[in-house]
Amino acid sequence: MRFVFVAWPVLVVACTPKEPVEIGASCSAIEKIEACATGKLALCRGGTWRETMTCPGAQGCYRKAIGHGSTAAICDDAVARAGNACGTARQQICSEDRRAQLVCQGGAWRVEASCKEACSWDSKGIVCR
């Protein structure tokens, strides 16, 4: 007697939560899914929306198509504010007023250097003049 096993593909669809989500509110979304809160990127962790990053750039937090009908929450972090949350350790960026160079340290943006003229970026990275 022969047995034939047929494996049926399982399709898992991650539903995009209704945005903007509220930081601190409960979430029933898939654990670790990202969503936009007002001006912030949020992550569903432990059943609660938690801020992962502040998005002070002109576009704030927005959704972007990433292919196959899927979207991703994107944080406009072209600039940052000292003290706000950040996600990538040692990442550098200019402050909103372009007067300081910031670094992501301990989950928050910290002033690394004050700029006499202006903070900008080029192909080599952040430049504080």
CSV table of C-alpha atoms in Angstrom, one decimal:
chain,number,residue,atom,x,y,z
A,1,MET,CA,0.0,0.0,0.0
A,2,ARG,CA,1.4,3.4,-1.0
A,3,PHE,CA,0.6,6.6,0.8
A,4,VAL,CA,0.8,9.9,-1.0
A,5,PHE,CA,1.3,13.1,1.1
A,6,VAL,CA,0.2,16.3,-0.5
A,7,ALA,CA,1.6,19.5,1.0
A,8,TRP,CA,-0.8,22.4,0.6
A,9,PRO,CA,0.8,25.8,0.7
A,10,VAL,CA,-0.2,27.9,3.6
A,11,LEU,CA,-0.8,31.6,2.9
A,12,VAL,CA,-0.2,34.0,5.8
A,13,VAL,CA,-1.4,37.5,5.2
A,14,ALA,CA,-0.3,40.3,7.5
A,15,CYS,CA,-3.1,42.8,7.7
A,16,THR,CA,-2.1,46.4,7.9
A,17,PRO,CA,-3.5,47.9,11.1
A,18,LYS,CA,-5.7,51.0,10.9
A,19,GLU,CA,-3.3,53.9,11.1
A,20,PRO,CA,-2.4,56.0,12.8
A,21,VAL,CA,-2.0,53.7,15.7
A,22,GLU,CA,-1.8,55.0,19.3
A,23,ILE,CA,1.4,54.5,21.2
A,24,GLY,CA,0.5,52.5,24.4
A,25,ALA,CA,-2.7,51.2,23.0
A,26,SER,CA,-3.2,47.4,22.7
A,27,CYS,CA,-2.6,45.7,19.4
A,28,SER,CA,-3.8,42.5,18.1
A,29,ALA,CA,-1.6,42.7,15.0
A,30,ILE,CA,1.0,40.2,14.3
A,31,GLU,CA,3.8,40.5,16.8
A,32,LYS,CA,6.6,42.8,15.7
A,33,ILE,CA,4.7,44.3,12.8
A,34,GLU,CA,5.4,48.0,12.2
A,35,ALA,CA,2.8,50.7,11.8
A,36,CYS,CA,2.6,54.5,11.7
A,37,ALA,CA,1.6,56.5,14.7
A,38,THR,CA,1.3,60.3,14.3
A,39,GLY,CA,4.9,61.4,13.5
A,40,LYS,CA,6.3,58.1,14.8
A,41,LEU,CA,7.1,54.5,13.8
A,42,ALA,CA,5.4,52.0,16.1
A,43,LEU,CA,6.0,48.3,16.7
A,44,CYS,CA,3.5,45.8,18.1
A,45,ARG,CA,5.3,44.1,20.9
A,46,GLY,CA,3.8,42.2,23.8
A,47,GLY,CA,0.3,43.2,22.8
A,48,THR,CA,1.0,47.0,22.9
A,49,TRP,CA,2.0,49.6,20.3
A,50,ARG,CA,5.5,50.9,21.3
A,51,GLU,CA,7.4,53.8,19.7
A,52,THR,CA,10.5,52.7,17.9
A,53,MET,CA,11.4,55.9,16.2
A,54,THR,CA,10.3,59.5,15.9
A,55,CYS,CA,9.9,60.7,12.3
A,56,PRO,CA,10.6,64.5,12.2
A,57,GLY,CA,11.2,64.7,8.5
A,58,ALA,CA,8.7,66.5,6.3
A,59,GLN,CA,6.8,63.2,5.4
A,60,GLY,CA,6.6,61.9,9.0
A,61,CYS,CA,5.6,58.3,9.0
A,62,TYR,CA,4.0,57.0,5.8
A,63,ARG,CA,3.2,53.7,3.9
A,64,LYS,CA,5.2,52.7,0.8
A,65,ALA,CA,4.4,50.0,-1.7
A,66,ILE,CA,7.1,47.3,-1.5
A,67,GLY,CA,5.8,44.9,-4.2
A,68,HIS,CA,3.3,42.1,-4.5
A,69,GLY,CA,0.5,44.2,-3.1
A,70,SER,CA,2.4,44.7,0.2
A,71,THR,CA,3.3,48.0,1.9
A,72,ALA,CA,5.7,49.0,4.7
A,73,ALA,CA,5.6,51.7,7.3
A,74,ILE,CA,8.4,54.2,6.5
A,75,CYS,CA,9.9,56.8,8.8
A,76,ASP,CA,11.1,60.0,7.2
A,77,ASP,CA,14.2,60.4,9.3
A,78,ALA,CA,16.1,62.8,7.1
A,79,VAL,CA,16.6,64.9,10.2
A,80,ALA,CA,16.1,64.2,13.9
A,81,ARG,CA,15.6,65.8,17.3
A,82,ALA,CA,17.9,65.3,20.2
A,83,GLY,CA,16.3,63.1,22.9
A,84,ASN,CA,13.8,61.4,20.5
A,85,ALA,CA,13.8,57.7,19.9
A,86,CYS,CA,16.0,56.1,17.3
A,87,GLY,CA,16.5,52.5,16.1
A,88,THR,CA,20.0,52.0,14.7
A,89,ALA,CA,22.9,52.3,17.2
A,90,ARG,CA,25.7,54.7,16.0
A,91,GLN,CA,23.7,56.0,13.1
A,92,GLN,CA,24.4,59.7,12.5
A,93,ILE,CA,22.1,62.4,11.3
A,94,CYS,CA,21.6,66.2,11.3
A,95,SER,CA,19.4,68.0,13.7
A,96,GLU,CA,16.2,69.6,12.4
A,97,ASP,CA,17.7,73.1,12.6
A,98,ARG,CA,21.0,71.8,11.0
A,99,ARG,CA,23.0,73.2,13.9
A,100,ALA,CA,24.2,69.9,15.3
A,101,GLN,CA,25.3,66.4,14.3
A,102,LEU,CA,23.4,63.7,16.2
A,103,VAL,CA,24.2,60.1,16.9
A,104,CYS,CA,21.8,57.2,17.9
A,105,GLN,CA,23.0,56.1,21.3
A,106,GLY,CA,21.1,54.0,23.8
A,107,GLY,CA,17.9,54.2,21.8
A,108,ALA,CA,17.8,58.0,21.6
A,109,TRP,CA,19.4,60.7,19.5
A,110,ARG,CA,22.2,62.5,21.3
A,111,VAL,CA,24.2,65.6,20.2
A,112,GLU,CA,27.6,64.4,19.0
A,113,ALA,CA,28.9,67.8,17.8
A,114,SER,CA,27.7,71.4,17.4
A,115,CYS,CA,28.1,72.9,14.0
A,116,LYS,CA,29.5,76.4,13.6
A,117,GLU,CA,27.9,76.8,10.2
A,118,ALA,CA,25.7,73.9,9.3
A,119,CYS,CA,25.2,70.2,9.4
A,120,SER,CA,24.8,68.5,6.0
A,121,TRP,CA,25.4,65.2,4.3
A,122,ASP,CA,27.3,64.1,1.2
A,123,SER,CA,28.4,60.8,-0.4
A,124,LYS,CA,30.8,60.3,2.5
A,125,GLY,CA,28.2,60.9,5.3
A,126,ILE,CA,27.4,63.6,7.8
A,127,VAL,CA,29.4,66.8,7.6
A,128,CYS,CA,29.4,69.3,10.5
A,129,ARG,CA,31.0,72.7,9.4
